[in-house]
PDB file of C-alpha atoms in Angstrom:
ATOM      1  CA  MET K   1      22.862 -41.940 -40.907  1.00 61.00           C
ATOM      2  CA  PRO K   2      23.662 -38.524 -39.619  1.00 74.00           C
ATOM      3  CA  ILE K   3      21.235 -35.857 -38.515  1.00 80.00           C
ATOM      4  CA  TYR K   4      22.513 -32.300 -38.817  1.00 81.00           C
ATOM      5  CA  GLU K   5      21.143 -29.272 -37.081  1.00 88.00           C
ATOM      6  CA  PHE K   6      20.890 -25.937 -38.869  1.00 89.00           C
ATOM      7  CA  ARG K   7      20.091 -22.316 -37.973  1.00 93.00           C
ATOM      8  CA  CYS K   8      18.629 -19.755 -40.417  1.00 94.00           C
ATOM      9  CA  GLU K   9      20.745 -16.620 -40.405  1.00 95.00           C
ATOM     10  CA  CYS K  10      17.700 -14.529 -41.369  1.00 95.00           C
ATOM     11  CA  CYS K  11      15.015 -15.527 -38.882  1.00 95.00           C
ATOM     12  CA  GLY K  12      17.006 -17.565 -36.338  1.00 94.00           C
ATOM     13  CA  HIS K  13      14.837 -20.708 -36.764  1.00 94.00           C
ATOM     14  CA  ARG K  14      16.643 -23.934 -35.755  1.00 92.00           C
ATOM     15  CA  PHE K  15      15.878 -27.159 -37.573  1.00 90.00           C
ATOM     16  CA  SER K  16      17.311 -30.649 -38.231  1.00 87.00           C
ATOM     17  CA  ARG K  17      17.851 -32.621 -41.433  1.00 86.00           C
ATOM     18  CA  PHE K  18      18.401 -36.281 -41.826  1.00 79.00           C
ATOM     19  CA  PHE K  19      20.876 -37.567 -44.382  1.00 75.00           C
ATOM     20  CA  ARG K  20      21.300 -41.191 -45.553  1.00 73.00           C
ATOM     21  CA  THR K  21      25.037 -40.890 -45.655  1.00 72.00           C
ATOM     22  CA  MET K  22      27.717 -38.459 -44.468  1.00 67.00           C
ATOM     23  CA  ARG K  23      28.705 -37.958 -48.095  1.00 72.00           C
ATOM     24  CA  GLY K  24      25.091 -37.003 -48.894  1.00 65.00           C
ATOM     25  CA  SER K  25      25.296 -34.158 -46.371  1.00 65.00           C
ATOM     26  CA  GLU K  26      28.165 -32.682 -48.387  1.00 68.00           C
ATOM     27  CA  GLU K  27      26.788 -33.359 -51.845  1.00 69.00           C
ATOM     28  CA  ASP K  28      23.097 -32.455 -51.458  1.00 70.00           C
ATOM     29  CA  ALA K  29      22.090 -28.830 -51.992  1.00 70.00           C
ATOM     30  CA  PRO K  30      21.068 -27.210 -48.751  1.00 74.00           C
ATOM     31  CA  GLN K  31      17.361 -26.933 -48.210  1.00 84.00           C
ATOM     32  CA  PRO K  32      15.849 -23.559 -47.415  1.00 91.00           C
ATOM     33  CA  CYS K  33      14.630 -22.618 -43.939  1.00 93.00           C
ATOM     34  CA  PRO K  34      11.256 -24.202 -43.271  1.00 93.00           C
ATOM     35  CA  ALA K  35      10.042 -21.081 -41.438  1.00 94.00           C
ATOM     36  CA  CYS K  36      11.046 -18.263 -43.857  1.00 96.00           C
ATOM     37  CA  GLN K  37      12.319 -20.187 -46.973  1.00 94.00           C
ATOM     38  CA  SER K  38      15.678 -18.369 -46.821  1.00 94.00           C
ATOM     39  CA  ASP K  39      18.728 -20.081 -48.322  1.00 92.00           C
ATOM     40  CA  ASN K  40      20.980 -18.328 -45.808  1.00 94.00           C
ATOM     41  CA  ILE K  41      21.393 -21.275 -43.343  1.00 91.00           C
ATOM     42  CA  ARG K  42      24.345 -22.435 -41.244  1.00 90.00           C
ATOM     43  CA  ARG K  43      25.103 -25.933 -40.024  1.00 86.00           C
ATOM     44  CA  LEU K  44      25.545 -25.997 -36.261  1.00 85.00           C
ATOM     45  CA  VAL K  45      27.686 -28.174 -33.985  1.00 76.00           C
ATOM     46  CA  SER K  46      25.145 -30.265 -32.078  1.00 71.00           C
ATOM     47  CA  SER K  47      25.364 -31.972 -28.764  1.00 68.00           C
ATOM     48  CA  PHE K  48      25.095 -35.776 -28.659  1.00 66.00           C
ATOM     49  CA  ALA K  49      24.535 -38.570 -26.134  1.00 61.00           C
ATOM     50  CA  VAL K  50      27.430 -40.746 -25.105  1.00 64.00           C
ATOM     51  CA  GLY K  51      26.759 -44.345 -24.022  1.00 62.00           C
ATOM     52  CA  GLY K  52      23.429 -44.699 -25.704  1.00 56.00           C
ATOM     53  CA  GLY K  53      21.494 -42.719 -23.133  1.00 55.00           C
ATOM     54  CA  SER K  54      18.717 -40.381 -24.082  1.00 55.00           C
ATOM     55  CA  ALA K  55      16.655 -37.556 -22.570  1.00 55.00           C
ATOM     56  CA  SER K  56      13.744 -39.951 -22.086  1.00 56.00           C
ATOM     57  CA  ASP K  57      16.004 -42.417 -20.188  1.00 59.00           C
ATOM     58  CA  THR K  58      17.079 -39.554 -17.840  1.00 61.00           C
ATOM     59  CA  GLU K  59      13.557 -38.509 -17.259  1.00 62.00           C
ATOM     60  CA  THR K  60      12.486 -42.078 -16.440  1.00 60.00           C
ATOM     61  CA  THR K  61      15.366 -42.517 -14.058  1.00 63.00           C
ATOM     62  CA  ARG K  62      14.547 -39.184 -12.352  1.00 63.00           C
ATOM     63  CA  GLU K  63      10.835 -40.178 -12.080  1.00 65.00           C
ATOM     64  CA  SER K  64      11.647 -43.554 -10.507  1.00 64.00           C
ATOM     65  CA  SER K  65      14.069 -41.970  -7.938  1.00 67.00           C
ATOM     66  CA  ASP K  66      11.406 -39.375  -7.090  1.00 66.00           C
ATOM     67  CA  THR K  67       8.878 -42.164  -6.536  1.00 65.00           C
ATOM     68  CA  THR K  68      11.325 -44.109  -4.353  1.00 65.00           C
ATOM     69  CA  ARG K  69      12.143 -41.021  -2.331  1.00 66.00           C
ATOM     70  CA  ARG K  70       8.400 -40.318  -1.768  1.00 65.00           C
ATOM     71  CA  ALA K  71       7.766 -43.958  -0.735  1.00 61.00           C
ATOM     72  CA  ALA K  72      10.661 -43.802   1.644  1.00 59.00           C
ATOM     73  CA  SER K  73       9.306 -40.651   3.265  1.00 63.00           C
ATOM     74  CA  ILE K  74       5.913 -42.285   4.081  1.00 70.00           C
ATOM     75  CA  THR K  75       7.055 -45.826   4.903  1.00 68.00           C
ATOM     76  CA  PRO K  76       7.976 -46.425   8.550  1.00 77.00           C
ATOM     77  CA  LYS K  77      11.756 -46.973   9.099  1.00 77.00           C
ATOM     78  CA  GLU K  78      11.078 -50.277  10.838  1.00 81.00           C
ATOM     79  CA  GLN K  79       9.262 -51.634   7.771  1.00 79.00           C
ATOM     80  CA  ILE K  80      12.171 -50.598   5.512  1.00 76.00           C
ATOM     81  CA  ASP K  81      14.635 -52.264   7.823  1.00 82.00           C
ATOM     82  CA  ARG K  82      12.582 -55.511   7.754  1.00 84.00           C
ATOM     83  CA  TRP K  83      12.482 -55.529   3.954  1.00 81.00           C
ATOM     84  CA  ARG K  84      16.262 -54.919   3.843  1.00 85.00           C
ATOM     85  CA  SER K  85      16.941 -57.810   6.261  1.00 86.00           C
ATOM     86  CA  GLY K  86      14.484 -60.147   4.450  1.00 80.00           C
ATOM     87  CA  SER K  87      12.284 -60.829   7.540  1.00 62.00           C
ATOM     88  CA  LYS K  88       8.432 -60.621   7.554  1.00 57.00           C
ATOM     89  CA  ARG K  89       7.358 -59.832  11.035  1.00 55.00           C
TER      90      ARG K  89
END
């Protein structure tokens, strides 16, 4: 189920359109620009995620590493060393 990205040549508006099949993207008449209703649109080459990652996954990873970094900056080194060694002094 492909999603194609388009740009209006008249107003520059970018938009996406979902197709049920790849064949449908070739057979269906192009829809006009949702911003200005022009039929002068061009299909763009879009970027894609490899490996199933998404922008939200990246943001979550970044947030958790920021949280870990902040915790490390306020936790005494001795406490961190005890956690790593497994002891509970």
